[in-house]
């Protein structure tokens, strides 16, 4: 809830009266500056700080008065981003938008472009100086640094100081170039990834509950491999395995984020970093010890198909997959735990290797007005206690699973290796998965990685 400016002014007057009436009647210097609490962000020069902050010191952009002349703001994504009425927060956002449209004389059109042709279409439109919209969703892998270096996007970090309306990590950490932020998001939530597991199968096999490892702070790469191997069983004694512990035959990205590391770091390859070497050795160990369920020649969807059969314990995936798993597996109780911690990590992580955010093309005029509108749409007093609460409470029926999602979401990392088309990520991954030694793979690909990075950054 925001404190009104009238109340703040009355409060300041009372402070002045008390200060002036104290003492023995001699003149006293009274400091009337009101300082916001920590982590408020930089406030526009010359503005009254107290008038732009709530009782917790959260910065909010001062009211602006402008007329957009009936302009239609186009918001482009690979899905329809129309604000729904599926929860109280969205209902409030929609009301805010309607009030803003009336006050500032504009309309909104949501443009959805098929994902398969999205990158090509939006990139071509930006290069031609005729963007598909005023606010355009862009994948970081092809926008930063490539499109930013061509001066095709507005830096918007000066407009995203309000932490209620903007995810601060997105603008200030995930979507940056040379110290400026170019991306923002429509919500505060981060992607949740981890391990989905068949709790029914776990109980049938008499395997120790995976949640116990988390509760004991003993859910790490070693215990993960132990659990996977324990579930690899021949339950009917025909000489063949008929239950398996792990559906995924490749865990490179999971190994990296769970050990708080990456293959690239800014403009440099990161293969020699000790934490990266640990991650590569983990992937190599899984291959050499034949931990995972063998592939049957399927495509990238095969691990998801394996776990749906009900005979495979664990599947590394993302939260948006859970509804589909539950629909296809109605007779099974599915659980969620973080991906286990690597030796260089102190907490559980989530990650995104194809990160995306909203941007404003440089050819669009008055970006400050668009950012102001976006802020005021999303500057609400949420009825929820944490980001994505409504979604979590819908998809999770088990409180421990829900708490695991809450635990990993704030620790999301962004992996940037897909930014570099000629890095040969899948060749690199394939050699690790085939059991080629880590030292051999590193030496073979170090120069290739760096050349691919230099190609994009123009070094």
Tab-separated table of C-alpha atoms in Angstrom:
chain	number	residue	atom	x	y	z
A	1	UNK	CA	0.000	0.000	0.000
A	2	UNK	CA	1.344	3.429	-0.940
A	3	UNK	CA	1.386	6.389	1.488
A	4	UNK	CA	-0.218	9.463	-0.096
A	5	UNK	CA	1.774	12.639	-0.633
A	6	UNK	CA	-0.626	14.523	1.679
A	7	UNK	CA	0.181	12.245	4.583
A	8	UNK	CA	3.900	12.558	3.912
A	9	UNK	CA	3.696	16.375	3.835
A	10	UNK	CA	1.712	16.429	7.108
A	11	UNK	CA	4.281	14.141	8.673
A	12	UNK	CA	7.142	16.413	7.624
A	13	UNK	CA	5.310	19.457	9.049
A	14	UNK	CA	4.907	17.657	12.369
A	15	UNK	CA	8.627	16.820	12.387
A	16	UNK	CA	9.457	20.484	11.790
A	17	UNK	CA	7.114	21.673	14.569
A	18	UNK	CA	8.561	19.224	17.074
A	19	UNK	CA	12.119	20.128	16.138
A	20	UNK	CA	11.464	23.880	16.328
A	21	UNK	CA	9.717	23.633	19.717
A	22	UNK	CA	12.495	21.658	21.386
A	23	UNK	CA	15.474	23.158	23.232
A	24	UNK	CA	15.722	26.498	25.075
A	25	UNK	CA	14.460	28.722	22.285
A	26	UNK	CA	17.787	29.166	20.504
A	27	UNK	CA	17.849	28.628	16.746
A	28	UNK	CA	18.478	25.066	15.661
A	29	UNK	CA	19.410	23.764	12.221
A	30	UNK	CA	16.639	21.422	11.114
A	31	UNK	CA	17.413	18.738	8.508
A	32	UNK	CA	14.260	18.188	6.451
A	33	UNK	CA	15.849	15.728	3.975
A	34	UNK	CA	13.997	12.433	3.806
A	35	UNK	CA	16.203	9.542	2.766
A	36	UNK	CA	14.713	6.328	1.350
A	37	UNK	CA	15.686	2.965	2.742
A	38	UNK	CA	18.495	0.901	1.257
A	39	UNK	CA	18.288	-0.606	-2.230
A	40	UNK	CA	15.780	1.950	-3.464
A	41	UNK	CA	17.821	2.724	-6.541
A	42	UNK	CA	18.878	6.059	-7.952
A	43	UNK	CA	16.187	8.735	-7.779
A	44	UNK	CA	15.785	11.319	-10.529
A	45	UNK	CA	17.740	14.470	-9.749
A	46	UNK	CA	15.620	17.251	-8.301
A	47	UNK	CA	12.668	15.054	-7.365
A	48	UNK	CA	11.143	14.904	-3.891
A	49	UNK	CA	12.262	11.462	-2.728
A	50	UNK	CA	9.591	11.116	-0.061
A	51	UNK	CA	6.867	11.824	-2.591
A	52	UNK	CA	8.038	8.992	-4.820
A	53	UNK	CA	8.425	6.220	-2.259
A	54	UNK	CA	6.110	4.058	-0.209
A	55	UNK	CA	6.476	3.332	3.475
A	56	UNK	CA	9.214	0.787	2.682
A	57	UNK	CA	11.157	3.246	0.544
A	58	UNK	CA	10.343	1.582	-2.783
A	59	UNK	CA	10.981	4.057	-5.576
A	60	UNK	CA	8.132	4.860	-7.947
A	61	UNK	CA	8.413	7.115	-10.995
A	62	UNK	CA	6.579	10.443	-10.432
A	63	UNK	CA	3.295	10.905	-12.251
A	64	UNK	CA	3.773	12.019	-15.857
A	65	UNK	CA	1.346	13.989	-18.006
A	66	UNK	CA	1.461	13.332	-21.747
A	67	UNK	CA	-0.918	12.709	-24.631
A	68	UNK	CA	-0.014	9.970	-27.123
A	69	UNK	CA	-2.505	11.219	-29.696
A	70	UNK	CA	-4.409	7.978	-30.103
A	71	UNK	CA	-1.259	6.008	-30.877
A	72	UNK	CA	-1.446	2.202	-30.859
A	73	UNK	CA	1.322	0.565	-28.829
A	74	UNK	CA	2.193	-2.811	-30.329
A	75	UNK	CA	3.560	-5.445	-27.967
A	76	UNK	CA	5.226	-8.326	-29.808
A	77	UNK	CA	6.014	-11.803	-28.527
A	78	UNK	CA	5.736	-15.417	-29.663
A	79	UNK	CA	2.543	-15.702	-27.656
A	80	UNK	CA	-0.410	-13.422	-27.042
A	81	UNK	CA	0.542	-11.279	-24.047
A	82	UNK	CA	-2.959	-9.892	-23.461
A	83	UNK	CA	-3.438	-9.373	-19.724
A	84	UNK	CA	-5.880	-11.983	-18.471
A	85	UNK	CA	-8.282	-11.977	-15.556
A	86	UNK	CA	-7.102	-15.266	-14.089
A	87	UNK	CA	-6.039	-13.863	-10.713
A	88	UNK	CA	-6.516	-10.695	-8.622
A	89	UNK	CA	-3.135	-9.254	-9.590
A	90	UNK	CA	-3.845	-9.503	-13.314
A	91	UNK	CA	-7.289	-8.003	-12.805
A	92	UNK	CA	-5.613	-5.005	-11.163
A	93	UNK	CA	-3.034	-4.760	-13.960
A	94	UNK	CA	-5.818	-4.724	-16.537
A	95	UNK	CA	-7.636	-1.955	-14.650
A	96	UNK	CA	-4.398	0.023	-14.484
A	97	UNK	CA	-3.940	-0.335	-18.244
A	98	UNK	CA	-7.475	0.800	-18.979
A	99	UNK	CA	-7.012	3.891	-16.808
A	100	UNK	CA	-3.673	4.675	-18.453
A	101	UNK	CA	-5.145	4.332	-21.960
A	102	UNK	CA	-7.839	6.829	-21.102
A	103	UNK	CA	-5.503	9.281	-19.384
A	104	UNK	CA	-2.697	9.218	-21.975
A	105	UNK	CA	-4.819	8.616	-25.099
A	106	UNK	CA	-3.392	5.395	-26.533
A	107	UNK	CA	-4.430	1.881	-27.472
A	108	UNK	CA	-2.657	-1.467	-27.159
A	109	UNK	CA	-2.347	-4.235	-29.720
A	110	UNK	CA	-0.762	-7.577	-28.855
A	111	UNK	CA	1.052	-9.219	-31.765
A	112	UNK	CA	1.900	-12.940	-31.619
A	113	UNK	CA	4.443	-14.325	-34.101
A	114	UNK	CA	5.057	-18.056	-34.518
A	115	UNK	CA	8.141	-19.123	-32.547
A	116	UNK	CA	9.628	-21.022	-35.482
A	117	UNK	CA	9.989	-17.867	-37.559
A	118	UNK	CA	10.186	-15.358	-34.728
A	119	UNK	CA	13.916	-14.615	-34.591
A	120	UNK	CA	14.227	-14.167	-38.338
A	121	UNK	CA	11.219	-11.860	-38.580
A	122	UNK	CA	11.976	-9.590	-35.640
A	123	UNK	CA	15.674	-9.320	-36.502
A	124	UNK	CA	14.945	-8.430	-40.133
A	125	UNK	CA	12.429	-5.786	-39.059
A	126	UNK	CA	14.912	-4.199	-36.650
A	127	UNK	CA	17.685	-4.115	-39.237
A	128	UNK	CA	15.283	-2.475	-41.702
A	129	UNK	CA	14.374	0.205	-39.157
A	130	UNK	CA	10.759	-0.963	-39.229
A	131	UNK	CA	10.265	-2.980	-36.022
A	132	UNK	CA	7.198	-5.162	-35.696
A	133	UNK	CA	6.230	-3.350	-32.537
A	134	UNK	CA	7.044	-0.758	-29.906
A	135	UNK	CA	7.814	-3.323	-27.217
A	136	UNK	CA	9.399	-6.464	-28.650
A	137	UNK	CA	10.407	-9.679	-26.925
A	138	UNK	CA	13.915	-10.731	-27.960
A	139	UNK	CA	16.086	-13.715	-27.091
A	140	UNK	CA	19.286	-12.606	-25.445
A	141	UNK	CA	21.302	-15.044	-27.548
A	142	UNK	CA	20.741	-12.983	-30.693
A	143	UNK	CA	20.171	-9.551	-29.130
A	144	UNK	CA	23.121	-9.142	-26.756
A	145	UNK	CA	25.621	-8.125	-27.919
A	146	UNK	CA	24.762	-8.418	-31.626
A	147	UNK	CA	21.738	-6.104	-31.916
A	148	UNK	CA	22.868	-3.816	-29.101
A	149	UNK	CA	26.233	-3.246	-30.774
A	150	UNK	CA	24.370	-2.113	-33.893
A	151	UNK	CA	22.560	0.517	-31.800
A	152	UNK	CA	19.166	-1.056	-32.491
A	153	UNK	CA	17.821	-1.099	-28.921
A	154	UNK	CA	17.271	1.563	-26.272
A	155	UNK	CA	19.060	1.164	-22.946
A	156	UNK	CA	16.208	1.225	-20.442
A	157	UNK	CA	17.873	0.755	-17.054
A	158	UNK	CA	17.237	4.376	-16.036
A	159	UNK	CA	13.493	3.663	-16.170
A	160	UNK	CA	13.383	0.380	-14.220
A	161	UNK	CA	14.148	1.564	-10.675
A	162	UNK	CA	10.797	0.433	-9.287
A	163	UNK	CA	11.366	-3.117	-7.930
A	164	UNK	CA	7.626	-3.753	-7.646
A	165	UNK	CA	7.125	-3.346	-11.391
A	166	UNK	CA	10.464	-4.590	-12.726
A	167	UNK	CA	12.609	-7.641	-12.027
A	168	UNK	CA	15.852	-5.919	-11.094
A	169	UNK	CA	18.070	-8.877	-12.026
A	170	UNK	CA	16.730	-8.942	-15.571
A	171	UNK	CA	17.723	-5.366	-16.358
A	172	UNK	CA	20.813	-5.055	-14.196
A	173	UNK	CA	22.332	-8.523	-14.499
A	174	UNK	CA	20.809	-10.872	-17.064
A	175	UNK	CA	20.272	-8.556	-20.049
A	176	UNK	CA	23.191	-6.129	-19.986
A	177	UNK	CA	25.960	-4.909	-22.239
A	178	UNK	CA	28.856	-2.651	-21.218
A	179	UNK	CA	27.158	-1.642	-18.000
A	180	UNK	CA	23.729	-0.787	-19.421
A	181	UNK	CA	20.488	-2.760	-19.211
A	182	UNK	CA	18.437	-3.390	-22.358
A	183	UNK	CA	15.748	-5.857	-21.252
A	184	UNK	CA	12.821	-5.944	-18.849
A	185	UNK	CA	10.118	-8.481	-18.047
A	186	UNK	CA	6.407	-8.566	-17.397
A	187	UNK	CA	6.752	-10.248	-14.008
A	188	UNK	CA	9.085	-10.847	-11.088
A	189	UNK	CA	9.329	-14.615	-11.425
A	190	UNK	CA	12.343	-16.547	-12.687
A	191	UNK	CA	12.374	-19.846	-14.533
A	192	UNK	CA	12.299	-22.916	-12.294
A	193	UNK	CA	14.237	-25.994	-13.413
A	194	UNK	CA	15.292	-29.069	-11.498
A	195	UNK	CA	14.460	-32.743	-11.069
A	196	UNK	CA	10.939	-34.128	-11.461
A	197	UNK	CA	10.650	-37.589	-9.975
A	198	UNK	CA	8.123	-40.391	-9.805
A	199	UNK	CA	7.317	-40.559	-6.105
A	200	UNK	CA	5.106	-43.615	-6.694
A	201	UNK	CA	7.952	-45.557	-8.323
A	202	UNK	CA	10.354	-44.382	-5.619
A	203	UNK	CA	8.114	-45.900	-2.946
A	204	UNK	CA	7.598	-49.109	-4.921
A	205	UNK	CA	11.365	-49.585	-5.189
A	206	UNK	CA	11.903	-48.739	-1.518
A	207	UNK	CA	14.300	-45.913	-2.345
A	208	UNK	CA	15.037	-43.304	0.306
A	209	UNK	CA	12.817	-40.230	-0.279
A	210	UNK	CA	14.620	-37.667	-2.399
A	211	UNK	CA	13.242	-34.897	-0.210
A	212	UNK	CA	15.185	-36.341	2.729
A	213	UNK	CA	18.448	-35.572	0.929
A	214	UNK	CA	17.329	-31.970	0.469
A	215	UNK	CA	16.241	-31.678	4.097
A	216	UNK	CA	19.617	-33.066	5.230
A	217	UNK	CA	21.464	-30.692	2.853
A	218	UNK	CA	22.972	-33.815	1.310
A	219	UNK	CA	21.489	-33.597	-2.184
A	220	UNK	CA	24.667	-33.440	-4.252
A	221	UNK	CA	26.140	-35.022	-7.349
A	222	UNK	CA	27.318	-38.130	-5.475
A	223	UNK	CA	23.972	-38.878	-3.831
A	224	UNK	CA	22.213	-38.129	-7.121
A	225	UNK	CA	24.280	-40.770	-8.932
A	226	UNK	CA	23.746	-43.236	-6.076
A	227	UNK	CA	19.970	-42.803	-6.336
A	228	UNK	CA	20.001	-43.153	-10.127
A	229	UNK	CA	22.047	-46.348	-9.963
A	230	UNK	CA	19.839	-47.775	-7.221
A	231	UNK	CA	16.791	-47.399	-9.447
A	232	UNK	CA	18.448	-49.197	-12.381
A	233	UNK	CA	16.925	-52.617	-11.703
A	234	UNK	CA	15.843	-55.877	-13.243
A	235	UNK	CA	12.637	-56.321	-11.271
A	236	UNK	CA	11.400	-59.469	-13.055
A	237	UNK	CA	14.737	-61.315	-13.156
A	238	UNK	CA	14.818	-61.710	-16.941
A	239	UNK	CA	18.361	-60.397	-17.188
A	240	UNK	CA	17.325	-56.993	-18.486
A	241	UNK	CA	16.799	-53.675	-16.720
A	242	UNK	CA	13.145	-52.675	-16.601
A	243	UNK	CA	13.335	-49.664	-14.262
A	244	UNK	CA	15.818	-46.828	-14.546
A	245	UNK	CA	16.973	-43.978	-12.388
A	246	UNK	CA	17.524	-41.181	-14.899
A	247	UNK	CA	15.753	-40.365	-18.160
A	248	UNK	CA	18.148	-37.694	-19.505
A	249	UNK	CA	21.177	-38.801	-21.480
A	250	UNK	CA	22.752	-35.337	-21.392
A	251	UNK	CA	23.126	-33.094	-18.357
A	252	UNK	CA	25.797	-30.600	-19.400
A	253	UNK	CA	23.799	-27.440	-18.806
A	254	UNK	CA	22.454	-28.811	-15.516
A	255	UNK	CA	25.990	-29.637	-14.400
A	256	UNK	CA	27.132	-26.105	-15.187
A	257	UNK	CA	24.402	-24.176	-13.408
A	258	UNK	CA	24.302	-26.518	-10.417
A	259	UNK	CA	28.006	-25.801	-9.866
A	260	UNK	CA	27.559	-22.033	-10.353
A	261	UNK	CA	29.645	-21.901	-13.510
A	262	UNK	CA	29.417	-21.618	-17.307
A	263	UNK	CA	31.247	-22.417	-20.554
A	264	UNK	CA	31.704	-18.745	-21.402
A	265	UNK	CA	32.221	-15.686	-19.250
A	266	UNK	CA	31.726	-12.369	-20.991
A	267	UNK	CA	34.146	-12.234	-23.901
A	268	UNK	CA	36.204	-15.240	-22.807
A	269	UNK	CA	35.879	-19.023	-22.893
A	270	UNK	CA	35.645	-20.496	-19.411
A	271	UNK	CA	36.691	-24.113	-19.909
A	272	UNK	CA	39.735	-23.886	-17.630
A	273	UNK	CA	37.787	-22.577	-14.661
A	274	UNK	CA	37.993	-25.169	-11.826
A	275	UNK	CA	34.223	-25.182	-11.314
A	276	UNK	CA	33.690	-25.769	-15.040
A	277	UNK	CA	36.191	-28.622	-15.027
A	278	UNK	CA	34.257	-30.169	-12.123
A	279	UNK	CA	31.030	-29.909	-14.106
A	280	UNK	CA	32.572	-31.519	-17.168
A	281	UNK	CA	33.968	-34.346	-15.066
A	282	UNK	CA	30.493	-34.938	-13.618
A	283	UNK	CA	29.008	-35.236	-17.123
A	284	UNK	CA	31.854	-37.517	-18.127
A	285	UNK	CA	31.353	-39.689	-15.044
A	286	UNK	CA	27.659	-40.188	-15.793
A	287	UNK	CA	28.590	-41.353	-19.288
A	288	UNK	CA	31.435	-43.641	-18.253
A	289	UNK	CA	29.502	-45.226	-15.380
A	290	UNK	CA	26.440	-45.710	-17.616
A	291	UNK	CA	24.135	-44.044	-15.115
A	292	UNK	CA	21.315	-42.976	-17.453
A	293	UNK	CA	18.693	-44.977	-19.286
A	294	UNK	CA	20.148	-45.837	-22.717
A	295	UNK	CA	18.736	-43.978	-25.673
A	296	UNK	CA	16.479	-45.850	-28.074
A	297	UNK	CA	17.331	-43.559	-30.950
A	298	UNK	CA	14.739	-40.925	-30.172
A	299	UNK	CA	14.988	-37.160	-30.539
A	300	UNK	CA	15.213	-34.464	-27.861
A	301	UNK	CA	11.770	-35.449	-26.544
A	302	UNK	CA	12.896	-38.980	-25.663
A	303	UNK	CA	13.695	-38.300	-21.960
A	304	UNK	CA	10.202	-36.909	-21.446
A	305	UNK	CA	8.745	-39.969	-23.154
A	306	UNK	CA	10.813	-42.256	-20.931
A	307	UNK	CA	9.573	-40.722	-17.691
A	308	UNK	CA	5.957	-40.876	-18.919
A	309	UNK	CA	6.233	-44.661	-19.149
A	310	UNK	CA	6.256	-44.759	-15.341
A	311	UNK	CA	9.397	-46.889	-15.104
A	312	UNK	CA	12.024	-44.118	-14.875
A	313	UNK	CA	12.567	-42.329	-11.578
A	314	UNK	CA	14.065	-38.919	-12.406
A	315	UNK	CA	13.798	-36.389	-15.214
A	316	UNK	CA	15.657	-33.077	-15.410
A	317	UNK	CA	13.250	-30.485	-16.776
A	318	UNK	CA	11.528	-27.109	-16.397
A	319	UNK	CA	8.427	-26.240	-14.400
A	320	UNK	CA	6.330	-25.456	-17.482
A	321	UNK	CA	6.528	-29.182	-18.329
A	322	UNK	CA	4.902	-30.347	-15.094
A	323	UNK	CA	1.277	-29.884	-16.109
A	324	UNK	CA	1.851	-31.996	-19.195
A	325	UNK	CA	3.556	-34.706	-17.152
A	326	UNK	CA	0.712	-34.761	-14.641
A	327	UNK	CA	-1.886	-34.964	-17.414
A	328	UNK	CA	-0.090	-37.863	-19.078
A	329	UNK	CA	0.649	-39.673	-15.779
A	330	UNK	CA	-2.592	-39.479	-13.777
A	331	UNK	CA	-1.821	-42.664	-11.816
A	332	UNK	CA	1.530	-41.419	-10.513
A	333	UNK	CA	2.502	-38.994	-7.768
A	334	UNK	CA	5.156	-36.657	-9.175
A	335	UNK	CA	7.579	-34.715	-7.004
A	336	UNK	CA	10.096	-31.921	-7.535
A	337	UNK	CA	13.536	-31.317	-6.015
A	338	UNK	CA	16.332	-28.951	-7.077
A	339	UNK	CA	19.062	-30.250	-9.322
A	340	UNK	CA	21.722	-31.440	-6.844
A	341	UNK	CA	24.486	-29.050	-5.812
A	342	UNK	CA	27.956	-29.357	-7.275
A	343	UNK	CA	31.083	-29.097	-5.105
A	344	UNK	CA	31.657	-25.419	-5.924
A	345	UNK	CA	28.070	-24.339	-5.229
A	346	UNK	CA	26.754	-23.190	-1.856
A	347	UNK	CA	23.073	-23.137	-2.809
A	348	UNK	CA	20.678	-24.717	-5.284
A	349	UNK	CA	20.290	-22.967	-8.617
A	350	UNK	CA	17.905	-22.631	-11.516
A	351	UNK	CA	19.034	-21.570	-14.990
A	352	UNK	CA	18.037	-20.425	-18.461
A	353	UNK	CA	20.221	-20.967	-21.526
A	354	UNK	CA	17.799	-19.281	-23.948
A	355	UNK	CA	16.931	-16.239	-21.873
A	356	UNK	CA	14.536	-13.660	-23.318
A	357	UNK	CA	13.114	-10.318	-22.253
A	358	UNK	CA	11.160	-7.345	-23.556
A	359	UNK	CA	13.032	-4.560	-25.337
A	360	UNK	CA	12.315	-1.228	-27.035
A	361	UNK	CA	13.708	-0.749	-30.556
A	362	UNK	CA	15.841	2.370	-31.038
A	363	UNK	CA	13.619	3.585	-33.878
A	364	UNK	CA	10.678	3.854	-31.450
A	365	UNK	CA	10.194	7.376	-30.101
A	366	UNK	CA	9.692	8.344	-26.459
A	367	UNK	CA	10.851	5.138	-24.765
A	368	UNK	CA	10.442	6.878	-21.403
A	369	UNK	CA	6.682	7.037	-21.987
A	370	UNK	CA	6.470	3.328	-22.836
A	371	UNK	CA	8.505	2.393	-19.771
A	372	UNK	CA	6.363	4.668	-17.600
A	373	UNK	CA	3.204	2.984	-18.884
A	374	UNK	CA	4.682	-0.458	-18.279
A	375	UNK	CA	5.675	0.501	-14.754
A	376	UNK	CA	2.265	1.903	-13.872
A	377	UNK	CA	0.516	-1.184	-15.241
A	378	UNK	CA	2.574	-3.441	-13.002
A	379	UNK	CA	2.998	-1.214	-9.935
A	380	UNK	CA	0.383	-2.995	-7.835
A	381	UNK	CA	-0.157	-4.107	-4.261
A	382	UNK	CA	-0.001	-7.833	-4.913
A	383	UNK	CA	-2.306	-10.139	-2.994
A	384	UNK	CA	0.447	-12.762	-3.128
A	385	UNK	CA	3.420	-13.242	-0.833
A	386	UNK	CA	5.974	-14.114	-3.520
A	387	UNK	CA	6.341	-14.143	-7.334
A	388	UNK	CA	4.377	-16.837	-9.188
A	389	UNK	CA	2.555	-17.934	-6.037
A	390	UNK	CA	-0.690	-18.429	-7.957
A	391	UNK	CA	1.048	-20.617	-10.526
A	392	UNK	CA	2.956	-22.666	-7.935
A	393	UNK	CA	-0.153	-23.313	-5.864
A	394	UNK	CA	-1.969	-24.464	-8.989
A	395	UNK	CA	0.656	-26.868	-10.278
A	396	UNK	CA	2.000	-28.233	-6.974
A	397	UNK	CA	-0.095	-30.326	-4.595
A	398	UNK	CA	2.817	-31.050	-2.253
A	399	UNK	CA	4.115	-28.243	-0.024
A	400	UNK	CA	7.695	-29.531	-0.035
A	401	UNK	CA	7.747	-29.506	-3.847
A	402	UNK	CA	6.401	-25.956	-3.848
A	403	UNK	CA	9.022	-24.829	-1.349
A	404	UNK	CA	11.756	-26.356	-3.498
A	405	UNK	CA	10.584	-24.269	-6.447
A	406	UNK	CA	10.555	-21.150	-4.262
A	407	UNK	CA	14.091	-21.976	-3.136
A	408	UNK	CA	15.692	-22.269	-6.573
A	409	UNK	CA	13.867	-19.499	-8.457
A	410	UNK	CA	15.756	-16.528	-6.927
A	411	UNK	CA	19.079	-18.211	-7.761
A	412	UNK	CA	18.558	-18.390	-11.520
A	413	UNK	CA	21.654	-18.159	-13.686
A	414	UNK	CA	21.762	-17.258	-17.383
A	415	UNK	CA	24.047	-19.389	-19.561
A	416	UNK	CA	25.278	-17.582	-22.670
A	417	UNK	CA	26.960	-20.270	-24.774
A	418	UNK	CA	24.142	-20.278	-27.353
A	419	UNK	CA	25.001	-16.638	-28.147
A	420	UNK	CA	27.877	-17.875	-30.299
A	421	UNK	CA	26.693	-19.774	-33.410
A	422	UNK	CA	30.100	-21.281	-34.203
A	423	UNK	CA	30.962	-22.399	-30.681
A	424	UNK	CA	30.041	-26.011	-31.577
A	425	UNK	CA	28.231	-26.626	-28.295
A	426	UNK	CA	26.511	-29.826	-29.390
A	427	UNK	CA	29.729	-31.340	-30.751
A	428	UNK	CA	31.404	-30.510	-27.449
A	429	UNK	CA	28.539	-32.014	-25.469
A	430	UNK	CA	28.481	-35.101	-27.650
A	431	UNK	CA	32.134	-35.894	-27.012
A	432	UNK	CA	31.675	-35.564	-23.248
A	433	UNK	CA	28.631	-37.831	-23.376
A	434	UNK	CA	30.535	-40.420	-25.392
A	435	UNK	CA	33.166	-40.682	-22.641
A	436	UNK	CA	36.057	-38.736	-24.193
A	437	UNK	CA	38.306	-37.506	-21.379
A	438	UNK	CA	37.668	-34.012	-20.050
A	439	UNK	CA	41.257	-32.861	-20.568
A	440	UNK	CA	41.143	-33.973	-24.194
A	441	UNK	CA	37.816	-32.221	-24.842
A	442	UNK	CA	38.974	-28.984	-23.196
A	443	UNK	CA	42.182	-28.815	-25.196
A	444	UNK	CA	40.346	-29.591	-28.423
A	445	UNK	CA	37.655	-26.931	-28.002
A	446	UNK	CA	39.325	-24.035	-26.152
A	447	UNK	CA	40.478	-22.268	-29.296
A	448	UNK	CA	37.200	-22.998	-31.094
A	449	UNK	CA	35.194	-21.500	-28.235
A	450	UNK	CA	37.315	-18.361	-28.092
A	451	UNK	CA	37.225	-17.864	-31.849
A	452	UNK	CA	33.423	-18.146	-31.812
A	453	UNK	CA	33.208	-15.573	-29.015
A	454	UNK	CA	35.600	-13.186	-30.776
A	455	UNK	CA	33.519	-13.485	-33.937
A	456	UNK	CA	30.426	-12.161	-32.143
A	457	UNK	CA	32.134	-9.517	-30.057
A	458	UNK	CA	34.302	-8.322	-32.926
A	459	UNK	CA	37.594	-8.897	-31.090
